[in-house]
Amino acid sequence: MKLFRYLAKEVLVSTMAVSFILLLIIASGRFVSYLGRAAEGKMSFEFLFIILGFHIPSFLQIIIPLSFFLSLLLAYGRLYIENEMSILFACGISKVKLMLYTLGIAFIATLLNGFISLWLAPTSEYQSKLAEQEQNQLTVFDFIQPGRFQGKGFNTTYVAELTQEEGWMKDVFISNTAVVDGKRVPTQTLATHAEQLKLEDGSTYLVFKNGSRFEGTPGEKDYKVTLFDTYAVLMDESDTFAINNPSTKPSHEIWASDDLKDQAEWQWRISLIIMIPILAIIGTALSQVNPRQGRFFKMLPAIILMILYLGMMIWGRTALEKGRIPSEIGLWWIHGIFGFIAAFLFLNFNEVKLFQKKKVTSPKSNLSGTGKQSA
């Protein structure tokens, strides 16, 4: 039991460290893309962190199997290099028992990833879609930051000052395009004050006070300048949509569904759980190295196998969604291939000779040996 705790500590601590690094890399890429949308005034900075937090379980369900596999290679590789594995084998710990300990550690990671894949990730994705719907109901003026030009190109907004209590915007400039006689023309609106008015029917108007509106290109005959005391514009409303994405549906719902996309999502969630014990067997077999070789000697072929496994699963999921693979076959054949590879590597790791030829002594050799003895 002490040996199991020791191995579990070595592997699981490394798994947490590798998972944190991979999560940081993936989340940083998403954060940069969301930051660009926030800078353009398409989302608030508060929503940026909320939506990123909702996506973390979806990242983790893929990261955990990969980080567990890499951690297994690193932890066991170190034990081989420092001759700790040699001492364990000399004390009577067989390679079969080592594999059973490893599968016990993999069972812990499997339970965690099962909880994330089957419940936490779908729930978080559903909440992220709800948050996106609420965000889409807001207008650009809900994200306005006084004293800054927001947007790009012809779609630019500027507000010098914003009064929080009254909701008035002072010294407003808006540049966009409008469709006139079937073609888009640039428009600019200047006003000393502006505010948003929401009517009882749910429509929202942007009301400008004491300003001017410029429509068209200066110098052309259709260029218009309009001065106004009050000018109201109906704001576009984003339609709410039903959340039917398979990644947001509960596991029990997609399991009973006949839709191909739901079936692909269900098999994908299960596959992320099944691959952990398979990768555990492969990792244990490939972690055995000679101290002179270094613990990174078999790292490259192991990583290639891992990438091939994940890549085939992604391809299979896409093919299943498009109906190129029957749902009865689905992704299971991929696990069958790598399960066979894992079994082969384990037998080789345990030094089991599958195709060993038996030496057969010929009668002539026996006779010649007998003749020599008699002589």
mmCIF file of N, CA, C and O in Angstrom, residues 175-273:
data_model
loop_
_atom_site.group_PDB
_atom_site.id
_atom_site.type_symbol
_atom_site.label_atom_id
_atom_site.label_comp_id
_atom_site.label_asym_id
_atom_site.label_seq_id
_atom_site.Cartn_x
_atom_site.Cartn_y
_atom_site.Cartn_z
ATOM 1 N N SER A 175 -20.082 56.727 -36.115
ATOM 2 C CA SER A 175 -19.818 56.526 -37.537
ATOM 3 C C SER A 175 -20.198 55.105 -37.909
ATOM 4 O O SER A 175 -19.772 54.154 -37.252
ATOM 5 N N ASN A 176 -21.021 54.960 -38.931
ATOM 6 C CA ASN A 176 -21.401 53.636 -39.426
ATOM 7 C C ASN A 176 -21.804 53.748 -40.889
ATOM 8 O O ASN A 176 -21.531 54.769 -41.532
ATOM 9 N N THR A 177 -22.445 52.730 -41.417
ATOM 10 C CA THR A 177 -22.908 52.742 -42.807
ATOM 11 C C THR A 177 -24.405 52.485 -42.833
ATOM 12 O O THR A 177 -24.955 51.818 -41.958
ATOM 13 N N ALA A 178 -25.062 53.027 -43.847
ATOM 14 C CA ALA A 178 -26.498 52.843 -44.035
ATOM 15 C C ALA A 178 -26.765 52.459 -45.485
ATOM 16 O O ALA A 178 -26.009 52.840 -46.391
ATOM 17 N N VAL A 179 -27.836 51.693 -45.708
ATOM 18 C CA VAL A 179 -28.203 51.267 -47.062
ATOM 19 C C VAL A 179 -29.148 52.304 -47.651
ATOM 20 O O VAL A 179 -30.240 52.538 -47.132
ATOM 21 N N VAL A 180 -28.712 52.966 -48.743
ATOM 22 C CA VAL A 180 -29.508 53.973 -49.432
ATOM 23 C C VAL A 180 -29.553 53.614 -50.907
ATOM 24 O O VAL A 180 -28.504 53.507 -51.562
ATOM 25 N N ASP A 181 -30.768 53.386 -51.431
ATOM 26 C CA ASP A 181 -30.970 53.011 -52.843
ATOM 27 C C ASP A 181 -30.159 51.772 -53.220
ATOM 28 O O ASP A 181 -29.537 51.695 -54.291
ATOM 29 N N GLY A 182 -30.106 50.814 -52.311
ATOM 30 C CA GLY A 182 -29.452 49.558 -52.600
ATOM 31 C C GLY A 182 -27.950 49.541 -52.433
ATOM 32 O O GLY A 182 -27.309 48.522 -52.723
ATOM 33 N N LYS A 183 -27.348 50.624 -51.988
ATOM 34 C CA LYS A 183 -25.897 50.632 -51.776
ATOM 35 C C LYS A 183 -25.577 51.213 -50.402
ATOM 36 O O LYS A 183 -26.336 52.030 -49.868
ATOM 37 N N ARG A 184 -24.448 50.820 -49.880
ATOM 38 C CA ARG A 184 -24.040 51.268 -48.556
ATOM 39 C C ARG A 184 -23.294 52.589 -48.666
ATOM 40 O O ARG A 184 -22.375 52.732 -49.485
ATOM 41 N N VAL A 185 -23.679 53.534 -47.839
ATOM 42 C CA VAL A 185 -23.025 54.837 -47.804
ATOM 43 C C VAL A 185 -22.604 55.137 -46.367
ATOM 44 O O VAL A 185 -23.273 54.728 -45.418
ATOM 45 N N PRO A 186 -21.477 55.805 -46.158
ATOM 46 C CA PRO A 186 -21.040 56.136 -44.794
ATOM 47 C C PRO A 186 -21.915 57.227 -44.184
ATOM 48 O O PRO A 186 -22.362 58.157 -44.875
ATOM 49 N N THR A 187 -22.162 57.113 -42.875
ATOM 50 C CA THR A 187 -22.926 58.130 -42.143
ATOM 51 C C THR A 187 -22.194 58.470 -40.858
ATOM 52 O O THR A 187 -21.557 57.604 -40.254
ATOM 53 N N GLN A 188 -22.291 59.731 -40.445
ATOM 54 C CA GLN A 188 -21.727 60.193 -39.182
ATOM 55 C C GLN A 188 -22.782 61.014 -38.459
ATOM 56 O O GLN A 188 -23.472 61.830 -39.086
ATOM 57 N N THR A 189 -22.902 60.779 -37.173
ATOM 58 C CA THR A 189 -23.878 61.504 -36.355
ATOM 59 C C THR A 189 -23.150 62.139 -35.189
ATOM 60 O O THR A 189 -22.397 61.463 -34.473
ATOM 61 N N LEU A 190 -23.373 63.447 -34.999
ATOM 62 C CA LEU A 190 -22.822 64.200 -33.882
ATOM 63 C C LEU A 190 -23.972 64.738 -33.053
ATOM 64 O O LEU A 190 -24.970 65.221 -33.598
ATOM 65 N N ALA A 191 -23.846 64.682 -31.733
ATOM 66 C CA ALA A 191 -24.899 65.202 -30.858
ATOM 67 C C ALA A 191 -24.281 65.601 -29.528
ATOM 68 O O ALA A 191 -23.284 65.027 -29.100
ATOM 69 N N THR A 192 -24.910 66.616 -28.920
ATOM 70 C CA THR A 192 -24.414 67.042 -27.605
ATOM 71 C C THR A 192 -24.839 66.073 -26.508
ATOM 72 O O THR A 192 -24.125 65.884 -25.524
ATOM 73 N N HIS A 193 -26.008 65.421 -26.689
ATOM 74 C CA HIS A 193 -26.498 64.461 -25.713
ATOM 75 C C HIS A 193 -27.166 63.293 -26.434
ATOM 76 O O HIS A 193 -27.647 63.445 -27.572
ATOM 77 N N ALA A 194 -27.200 62.150 -25.768
ATOM 78 C CA ALA A 194 -27.911 60.979 -26.292
ATOM 79 C C ALA A 194 -28.258 60.073 -25.126
ATOM 80 O O ALA A 194 -27.587 60.085 -24.084
ATOM 81 N N GLU A 195 -29.336 59.296 -25.303
ATOM 82 C CA GLU A 195 -29.747 58.331 -24.284
ATOM 83 C C GLU A 195 -30.497 57.181 -24.936
ATOM 84 O O GLU A 195 -31.004 57.307 -26.047
ATOM 85 N N GLN A 196 -30.543 56.048 -24.214
ATOM 86 C CA GLN A 196 -31.297 54.897 -24.685
ATOM 87 C C GLN A 196 -32.655 54.866 -24.001
ATOM 88 O O GLN A 196 -32.744 55.016 -22.786
ATOM 89 N N LEU A 197 -33.704 54.639 -24.794
ATOM 90 C CA LEU A 197 -35.060 54.538 -24.267
ATOM 91 C C LEU A 197 -35.634 53.178 -24.614
ATOM 92 O O LEU A 197 -35.645 52.782 -25.785
ATOM 93 N N LYS A 198 -36.088 52.448 -23.606
ATOM 94 C CA LYS A 198 -36.712 51.161 -23.820
ATOM 95 C C LYS A 198 -38.213 51.291 -23.625
ATOM 96 O O LYS A 198 -38.681 51.719 -22.577
ATOM 97 N N LEU A 199 -38.979 50.934 -24.665
ATOM 98 C CA LEU A 199 -40.426 51.042 -24.625
ATOM 99 C C LEU A 199 -41.046 49.780 -24.032
ATOM 100 O O LEU A 199 -40.370 48.780 -23.793
ATOM 101 N N GLU A 200 -42.359 49.855 -23.798
ATOM 102 C CA GLU A 200 -43.055 48.736 -23.165
ATOM 103 C C GLU A 200 -43.088 47.501 -24.056
ATOM 104 O O GLU A 200 -43.173 46.375 -23.559
ATOM 105 N N ASP A 201 -43.053 47.701 -25.374
ATOM 106 C CA ASP A 201 -43.087 46.558 -26.285
ATOM 107 C C ASP A 201 -41.732 45.860 -26.410
ATOM 108 O O ASP A 201 -41.585 44.894 -27.162
ATOM 109 N N GLY A 202 -40.716 46.350 -25.681
ATOM 110 C CA GLY A 202 -39.407 45.726 -25.694
ATOM 111 C C GLY A 202 -38.417 46.337 -26.666
ATOM 112 O O GLY A 202 -37.227 46.016 -26.627
ATOM 113 N N SER A 203 -38.871 47.230 -27.539
ATOM 114 C CA SER A 203 -37.972 47.868 -28.500
ATOM 115 C C SER A 203 -37.139 48.945 -27.806
ATOM 116 O O SER A 203 -37.554 49.546 -26.818
ATOM 117 N N THR A 204 -35.935 49.174 -28.339
ATOM 118 C CA THR A 204 -34.999 50.133 -27.769
ATOM 119 C C THR A 204 -34.659 51.195 -28.813
ATOM 120 O O THR A 204 -34.316 50.856 -29.950
ATOM 121 N N TYR A 205 -34.752 52.460 -28.413
ATOM 122 C CA TYR A 205 -34.418 53.573 -29.301
ATOM 123 C C TYR A 205 -33.227 54.329 -28.728
ATOM 124 O O TYR A 205 -33.088 54.476 -27.507
ATOM 125 N N LEU A 206 -32.370 54.788 -29.633
ATOM 126 C CA LEU A 206 -31.278 55.676 -29.254
ATOM 127 C C LEU A 206 -31.684 57.082 -29.679
ATOM 128 O O LEU A 206 -31.874 57.366 -30.869
ATOM 129 N N VAL A 207 -31.863 58.002 -28.710
ATOM 130 C CA VAL A 207 -32.379 59.351 -28.951
ATOM 131 C C VAL A 207 -31.234 60.351 -28.837
ATOM 132 O O VAL A 207 -30.568 60.429 -27.793
ATOM 133 N N PHE A 208 -30.997 61.099 -29.925
ATOM 134 C CA PHE A 208 -29.959 62.129 -29.955
ATOM 135 C C PHE A 208 -30.595 63.500 -29.741
ATOM 136 O O PHE A 208 -31.724 63.758 -30.181
ATOM 137 N N LYS A 209 -29.888 64.395 -29.108
ATOM 138 C CA LYS A 209 -30.349 65.753 -28.854
ATOM 139 C C LYS A 209 -29.325 66.756 -29.397
ATOM 140 O O LYS A 209 -28.119 66.604 -29.159
ATOM 141 N N ASN A 210 -29.848 67.765 -30.128
ATOM 142 C CA ASN A 210 -29.031 68.905 -30.591
ATOM 143 C C ASN A 210 -27.779 68.445 -31.329
ATOM 144 O O ASN A 210 -26.669 68.457 -30.802
ATOM 145 N N GLY A 211 -27.981 68.004 -32.559
ATOM 146 C CA GLY A 211 -26.830 67.525 -33.304
ATOM 147 C C GLY A 211 -27.013 67.628 -34.802
ATOM 148 O O GLY A 211 -27.909 68.324 -35.302
ATOM 149 N N SER A 212 -26.179 66.938 -35.520
ATOM 150 C CA SER A 212 -26.196 66.939 -36.983
ATOM 151 C C SER A 212 -25.833 65.552 -37.484
ATOM 152 O O SER A 212 -25.116 64.805 -36.810
ATOM 153 N N ARG A 213 -26.323 65.261 -38.677
ATOM 154 C CA ARG A 213 -26.088 63.955 -39.288
ATOM 155 C C ARG A 213 -25.559 64.156 -40.702
ATOM 156 O O ARG A 213 -26.129 64.931 -41.487
ATOM 157 N N PHE A 214 -24.494 63.464 -41.045
ATOM 158 C CA PHE A 214 -23.866 63.570 -42.358
ATOM 159 C C PHE A 214 -23.999 62.215 -43.051
ATOM 160 O O PHE A 214 -23.643 61.184 -42.480
ATOM 161 N N GLU A 215 -24.514 62.232 -44.269
ATOM 162 C CA GLU A 215 -24.780 60.995 -44.997
ATOM 163 C C GLU A 215 -24.185 61.079 -46.396
ATOM 164 O O GLU A 215 -24.470 62.010 -47.146
ATOM 165 N N GLY A 216 -23.347 60.118 -46.752
ATOM 166 C CA GLY A 216 -22.732 60.092 -48.071
ATOM 167 C C GLY A 216 -21.265 60.482 -48.027
ATOM 168 O O GLY A 216 -20.656 60.600 -46.962
ATOM 169 N N THR A 217 -20.698 60.687 -49.193
ATOM 170 C CA THR A 217 -19.297 61.059 -49.333
ATOM 171 C C THR A 217 -19.190 62.535 -49.665
ATOM 172 O O THR A 217 -19.850 62.992 -50.614
ATOM 173 N N PRO A 218 -18.409 63.319 -48.907
ATOM 174 C CA PRO A 218 -18.288 64.754 -49.192
ATOM 175 C C PRO A 218 -17.808 65.008 -50.623
ATOM 176 O O PRO A 218 -16.923 64.323 -51.122
ATOM 177 N N GLY A 219 -18.441 66.001 -51.289
ATOM 178 C CA GLY A 219 -18.086 66.336 -52.665
ATOM 179 C C GLY A 219 -19.017 65.731 -53.692
ATOM 180 O O GLY A 219 -19.051 66.191 -54.839
ATOM 181 N N GLU A 220 -19.773 64.693 -53.321
ATOM 182 C CA GLU A 220 -20.720 64.097 -54.259
ATOM 183 C C GLU A 220 -22.074 64.802 -54.152
ATOM 184 O O GLU A 220 -22.401 65.411 -53.135
ATOM 185 N N LYS A 221 -22.878 64.681 -55.233
ATOM 186 C CA LYS A 221 -24.136 65.431 -55.303
ATOM 187 C C LYS A 221 -25.194 64.910 -54.327
ATOM 188 O O LYS A 221 -26.126 65.650 -53.960
ATOM 189 N N ASP A 222 -25.076 63.650 -53.920
ATOM 190 C CA ASP A 222 -26.066 63.099 -52.995
ATOM 191 C C ASP A 222 -25.641 63.235 -51.534
ATOM 192 O O ASP A 222 -26.235 62.619 -50.651
ATOM 193 N N TYR A 223 -24.616 64.031 -51.277
ATOM 194 C CA TYR A 223 -24.158 64.226 -49.899
ATOM 195 C C TYR A 223 -25.178 65.064 -49.139
ATOM 196 O O TYR A 223 -25.619 66.120 -49.611
ATOM 197 N N LYS A 224 -25.581 64.589 -47.934
ATOM 198 C CA LYS A 224 -26.625 65.257 -47.153
ATOM 199 C C LYS A 224 -26.111 65.637 -45.777
ATOM 200 O O LYS A 224 -25.371 64.886 -45.152
ATOM 201 N N VAL A 225 -26.553 66.801 -45.324
ATOM 202 C CA VAL A 225 -26.271 67.265 -43.968
ATOM 203 C C VAL A 225 -27.608 67.618 -43.327
ATOM 204 O O VAL A 225 -28.361 68.439 -43.860
ATOM 205 N N THR A 226 -27.901 67.003 -42.187
ATOM 206 C CA THR A 226 -29.177 67.223 -41.497
ATOM 207 C C THR A 226 -28.903 67.735 -40.102
ATOM 208 O O THR A 226 -28.140 67.123 -39.348
ATOM 209 N N LEU A 227 -29.540 68.865 -39.758
ATOM 210 C CA LEU A 227 -29.470 69.403 -38.401
ATOM 211 C C LEU A 227 -30.762 69.034 -37.673
ATOM 212 O O LEU A 227 -31.849 69.103 -38.251
ATOM 213 N N PHE A 228 -30.668 68.679 -36.410
ATOM 214 C CA PHE A 228 -31.862 68.238 -35.694
ATOM 215 C C PHE A 228 -31.785 68.673 -34.238
ATOM 216 O O PHE A 228 -30.700 68.902 -33.689
ATOM 217 N N ASP A 229 -32.997 68.776 -33.659
ATOM 218 C CA ASP A 229 -33.124 68.968 -32.220
ATOM 219 C C ASP A 229 -33.250 67.617 -31.515
ATOM 220 O O ASP A 229 -32.663 67.403 -30.453
ATOM 221 N N THR A 230 -34.058 66.733 -32.115
ATOM 222 C CA THR A 230 -34.231 65.375 -31.576
ATOM 223 C C THR A 230 -34.240 64.391 -32.736
ATOM 224 O O THR A 230 -34.921 64.608 -33.742
ATOM 225 N N TYR A 231 -33.462 63.342 -32.591
ATOM 226 C CA TYR A 231 -33.362 62.331 -33.656
ATOM 227 C C TYR A 231 -33.290 60.960 -32.985
ATOM 228 O O TYR A 231 -32.430 60.720 -32.127
ATOM 229 N N ALA A 232 -34.234 60.092 -33.335
ATOM 230 C CA ALA A 232 -34.322 58.768 -32.699
ATOM 231 C C ALA A 232 -34.050 57.670 -33.717
ATOM 232 O O ALA A 232 -34.519 57.752 -34.859
ATOM 233 N N VAL A 233 -33.300 56.660 -33.288
ATOM 234 C CA VAL A 233 -32.950 55.520 -34.142
ATOM 235 C C VAL A 233 -33.352 54.234 -33.419
ATOM 236 O O VAL A 233 -33.026 54.054 -32.239
ATOM 237 N N LEU A 234 -34.067 53.360 -34.135
ATOM 238 C CA LEU A 234 -34.455 52.071 -33.572
ATOM 239 C C LEU A 234 -33.243 51.149 -33.567
ATOM 240 O O LEU A 234 -32.619 50.923 -34.596
ATOM 241 N N MET A 235 -32.890 50.619 -32.392
ATOM 242 C CA MET A 235 -31.735 49.734 -32.266
ATOM 243 C C MET A 235 -32.112 48.317 -32.700
ATOM 244 O O MET A 235 -33.228 47.845 -32.442
ATOM 245 N N ASP A 236 -31.160 47.662 -33.371
ATOM 246 C CA ASP A 236 -31.375 46.275 -33.778
ATOM 247 C C ASP A 236 -31.407 45.385 -32.548
ATOM 248 O O ASP A 236 -30.615 45.542 -31.623
ATOM 249 N N GLU A 237 -32.324 44.435 -32.565
ATOM 250 C CA GLU A 237 -32.453 43.498 -31.452
ATOM 251 C C GLU A 237 -31.965 42.118 -31.890
ATOM 252 O O GLU A 237 -32.294 41.647 -32.973
ATOM 253 N N SER A 238 -31.196 41.506 -31.034
ATOM 254 C CA SER A 238 -30.707 40.155 -31.319
ATOM 255 C C SER A 238 -31.767 39.142 -30.918
ATOM 256 O O SER A 238 -32.316 39.195 -29.813
ATOM 257 N N ASP A 239 -32.050 38.241 -31.835
ATOM 258 C CA ASP A 239 -33.055 37.222 -31.572
ATOM 259 C C ASP A 239 -32.499 36.154 -30.622
ATOM 260 O O ASP A 239 -31.338 35.751 -30.738
ATOM 261 N N THR A 240 -33.323 35.719 -29.709
ATOM 262 C CA THR A 240 -32.925 34.614 -28.836
ATOM 263 C C THR A 240 -33.061 33.302 -29.609
ATOM 264 O O THR A 240 -33.925 33.160 -30.474
ATOM 265 N N PHE A 241 -32.218 32.370 -29.326
ATOM 266 C CA PHE A 241 -32.221 31.104 -30.046
ATOM 267 C C PHE A 241 -32.206 29.963 -29.043
ATOM 268 O O PHE A 241 -31.726 30.096 -27.917
ATOM 269 N N ALA A 242 -32.754 28.845 -29.482
ATOM 270 C CA ALA A 242 -32.777 27.654 -28.622
ATOM 271 C C ALA A 242 -31.376 27.053 -28.549
ATOM 272 O O ALA A 242 -30.660 27.001 -29.542
ATOM 273 N N ILE A 243 -31.010 26.609 -27.368
ATOM 274 C CA ILE A 243 -29.688 26.018 -27.161
ATOM 275 C C ILE A 243 -29.793 24.521 -27.432
ATOM 276 O O ILE A 243 -30.253 23.747 -26.595
ATOM 277 N N ASN A 244 -29.375 24.127 -28.650
ATOM 278 C CA ASN A 244 -29.471 22.727 -29.062
ATOM 279 C C ASN A 244 -28.116 22.120 -29.387
ATOM 280 O O ASN A 244 -28.052 21.034 -29.975
ATOM 281 N N ASN A 245 -27.058 22.810 -29.045
ATOM 282 C CA ASN A 245 -25.728 22.273 -29.327
ATOM 283 C C ASN A 245 -25.518 20.988 -28.523
ATOM 284 O O ASN A 245 -25.791 20.955 -27.325
ATOM 285 N N PRO A 246 -25.045 19.914 -29.172
ATOM 286 C CA PRO A 246 -24.857 18.645 -28.428
ATOM 287 C C PRO A 246 -23.933 18.773 -27.227
ATOM 288 O O PRO A 246 -24.099 18.047 -26.241
ATOM 289 N N SER A 247 -22.956 19.683 -27.294
ATOM 290 C CA SER A 247 -22.013 19.822 -26.177
ATOM 291 C C SER A 247 -22.672 20.403 -24.939
ATOM 292 O O SER A 247 -22.100 20.328 -23.847
ATOM 293 N N THR A 248 -23.879 20.971 -25.069
ATOM 294 C CA THR A 248 -24.583 21.561 -23.927
ATOM 295 C C THR A 248 -25.655 20.630 -23.352
ATOM 296 O O THR A 248 -26.242 20.942 -22.328
ATOM 297 N N LYS A 249 -25.892 19.505 -24.002
ATOM 298 C CA LYS A 249 -26.978 18.624 -23.573
ATOM 299 C C LYS A 249 -26.501 17.668 -22.478
ATOM 300 O O LYS A 249 -25.339 17.242 -22.488
ATOM 301 N N PRO A 250 -27.394 17.304 -21.551
ATOM 302 C CA PRO A 250 -27.030 16.324 -20.517
ATOM 303 C C PRO A 250 -26.687 14.968 -21.139
ATOM 304 O O PRO A 250 -27.190 14.624 -22.213
ATOM 305 N N SER A 251 -25.858 14.212 -20.467
ATOM 306 C CA SER A 251 -25.393 12.936 -21.016
ATOM 307 C C SER A 251 -26.537 11.946 -21.198
ATOM 308 O O SER A 251 -26.571 11.198 -22.183
ATOM 309 N N HIS A 252 -27.482 11.905 -20.267
ATOM 310 C CA HIS A 252 -28.586 10.951 -20.395
ATOM 311 C C HIS A 252 -29.481 11.282 -21.583
ATOM 312 O O HIS A 252 -30.114 10.387 -22.163
ATOM 313 N N GLU A 253 -29.514 12.550 -21.977
ATOM 314 C CA GLU A 253 -30.350 12.947 -23.115
ATOM 315 C C GLU A 253 -29.718 12.529 -24.444
ATOM 316 O O GLU A 253 -30.405 12.008 -25.329
ATOM 317 N N ILE A 254 -28.422 12.765 -24.616
ATOM 318 C CA ILE A 254 -27.790 12.402 -25.884
ATOM 319 C C ILE A 254 -27.581 10.888 -25.985
ATOM 320 O O ILE A 254 -27.489 10.345 -27.092
ATOM 321 N N TRP A 255 -27.499 10.195 -24.837
ATOM 322 C CA TRP A 255 -27.351 8.744 -24.871
ATOM 323 C C TRP A 255 -28.581 8.080 -25.488
ATOM 324 O O TRP A 255 -28.470 7.095 -26.231
ATOM 325 N N ALA A 256 -29.774 8.626 -25.214
ATOM 326 C CA ALA A 256 -31.020 8.053 -25.736
ATOM 327 C C ALA A 256 -31.413 8.639 -27.083
ATOM 328 O O ALA A 256 -32.430 8.240 -27.656
ATOM 329 N N SER A 257 -30.638 9.577 -27.617
ATOM 330 C CA SER A 257 -30.986 10.249 -28.869
ATOM 331 C C SER A 257 -30.532 9.422 -30.072
ATOM 332 O O SER A 257 -29.531 8.699 -30.017
ATOM 333 N N ASP A 258 -31.267 9.551 -31.192
ATOM 334 C CA ASP A 258 -30.901 8.890 -32.447
ATOM 335 C C ASP A 258 -30.188 9.838 -33.402
ATOM 336 O O ASP A 258 -29.776 9.401 -34.489
ATOM 337 N N ASP A 259 -30.059 11.102 -33.020
ATOM 338 C CA ASP A 259 -29.380 12.076 -33.871
ATOM 339 C C ASP A 259 -27.885 11.760 -33.948
ATOM 340 O O ASP A 259 -27.257 11.409 -32.940
ATOM 341 N N LEU A 260 -27.319 11.876 -35.158
ATOM 342 C CA LEU A 260 -25.912 11.529 -35.343
ATOM 343 C C LEU A 260 -24.985 12.425 -34.534
ATOM 344 O O LEU A 260 -23.992 11.960 -33.966
ATOM 345 N N LYS A 261 -25.301 13.716 -34.479
ATOM 346 C CA LYS A 261 -24.447 14.645 -33.729
ATOM 347 C C LYS A 261 -24.494 14.345 -32.239
ATOM 348 O O LYS A 261 -23.467 14.438 -31.553
ATOM 349 N N ASP A 262 -25.674 13.979 -31.745
ATOM 350 C CA ASP A 262 -25.785 13.610 -30.337
ATOM 351 C C ASP A 262 -25.017 12.324 -30.051
ATOM 352 O O ASP A 262 -24.332 12.207 -29.018
ATOM 353 N N GLN A 263 -25.117 11.363 -30.965
ATOM 354 C CA GLN A 263 -24.384 10.105 -30.788
ATOM 355 C C GLN A 263 -22.875 10.331 -30.821
ATOM 356 O O GLN A 263 -22.123 9.731 -30.054
ATOM 357 N N ALA A 264 -22.437 11.227 -31.724
ATOM 358 C CA ALA A 264 -21.007 11.542 -31.806
ATOM 359 C C ALA A 264 -20.521 12.203 -30.522
ATOM 360 O O ALA A 264 -19.422 11.897 -30.029
ATOM 361 N N GLU A 265 -21.335 13.088 -29.962
ATOM 362 C CA GLU A 265 -20.965 13.757 -28.717
ATOM 363 C C GLU A 265 -20.918 12.758 -27.561
ATOM 364 O O GLU A 265 -19.998 12.811 -26.722
ATOM 365 N N TRP A 266 -21.893 11.840 -27.516
ATOM 366 C CA TRP A 266 -21.914 10.834 -26.453
ATOM 367 C C TRP A 266 -20.678 9.939 -26.527
ATOM 368 O O TRP A 266 -20.018 9.704 -25.505
ATOM 369 N N GLN A 267 -20.355 9.449 -27.708
ATOM 370 C CA GLN A 267 -19.193 8.580 -27.850
ATOM 371 C C GLN A 267 -17.891 9.343 -27.598
ATOM 372 O O GLN A 267 -16.916 8.761 -27.109
ATOM 373 N N TRP A 268 -17.876 10.628 -27.912
ATOM 374 C CA TRP A 268 -16.689 11.445 -27.630
ATOM 375 C C TRP A 268 -16.456 11.553 -26.128
ATOM 376 O O TRP A 268 -15.329 11.433 -25.649
ATOM 377 N N ARG A 269 -17.517 11.790 -25.361
ATOM 378 C CA ARG A 269 -17.378 11.897 -23.911
ATOM 379 C C ARG A 269 -16.896 10.583 -23.305
ATOM 380 O O ARG A 269 -16.012 10.578 -22.436
ATOM 381 N N ILE A 270 -17.469 9.480 -23.767
ATOM 382 C CA ILE A 270 -17.048 8.176 -23.247
ATOM 383 C C ILE A 270 -15.610 7.879 -23.658
ATOM 384 O O ILE A 270 -14.824 7.301 -22.882
ATOM 385 N N SER A 271 -15.240 8.285 -24.877
ATOM 386 C CA SER A 271 -13.886 8.004 -25.371
ATOM 387 C C SER A 271 -12.824 8.702 -24.547
ATOM 388 O O SER A 271 -11.735 8.155 -24.325
ATOM 389 N N LEU A 272 -13.113 9.916 -24.095
ATOM 390 C CA LEU A 272 -12.155 10.640 -23.268
ATOM 391 C C LEU A 272 -11.934 9.955 -21.924
ATOM 392 O O LEU A 272 -10.929 10.211 -21.253
ATOM 393 N N ILE A 273 -12.876 9.096 -21.531
ATOM 394 C CA ILE A 273 -12.731 8.323 -20.293
ATOM 395 C C ILE A 273 -11.994 7.016 -20.565
ATOM 396 O O ILE A 273 -11.087 6.628 -19.824
#
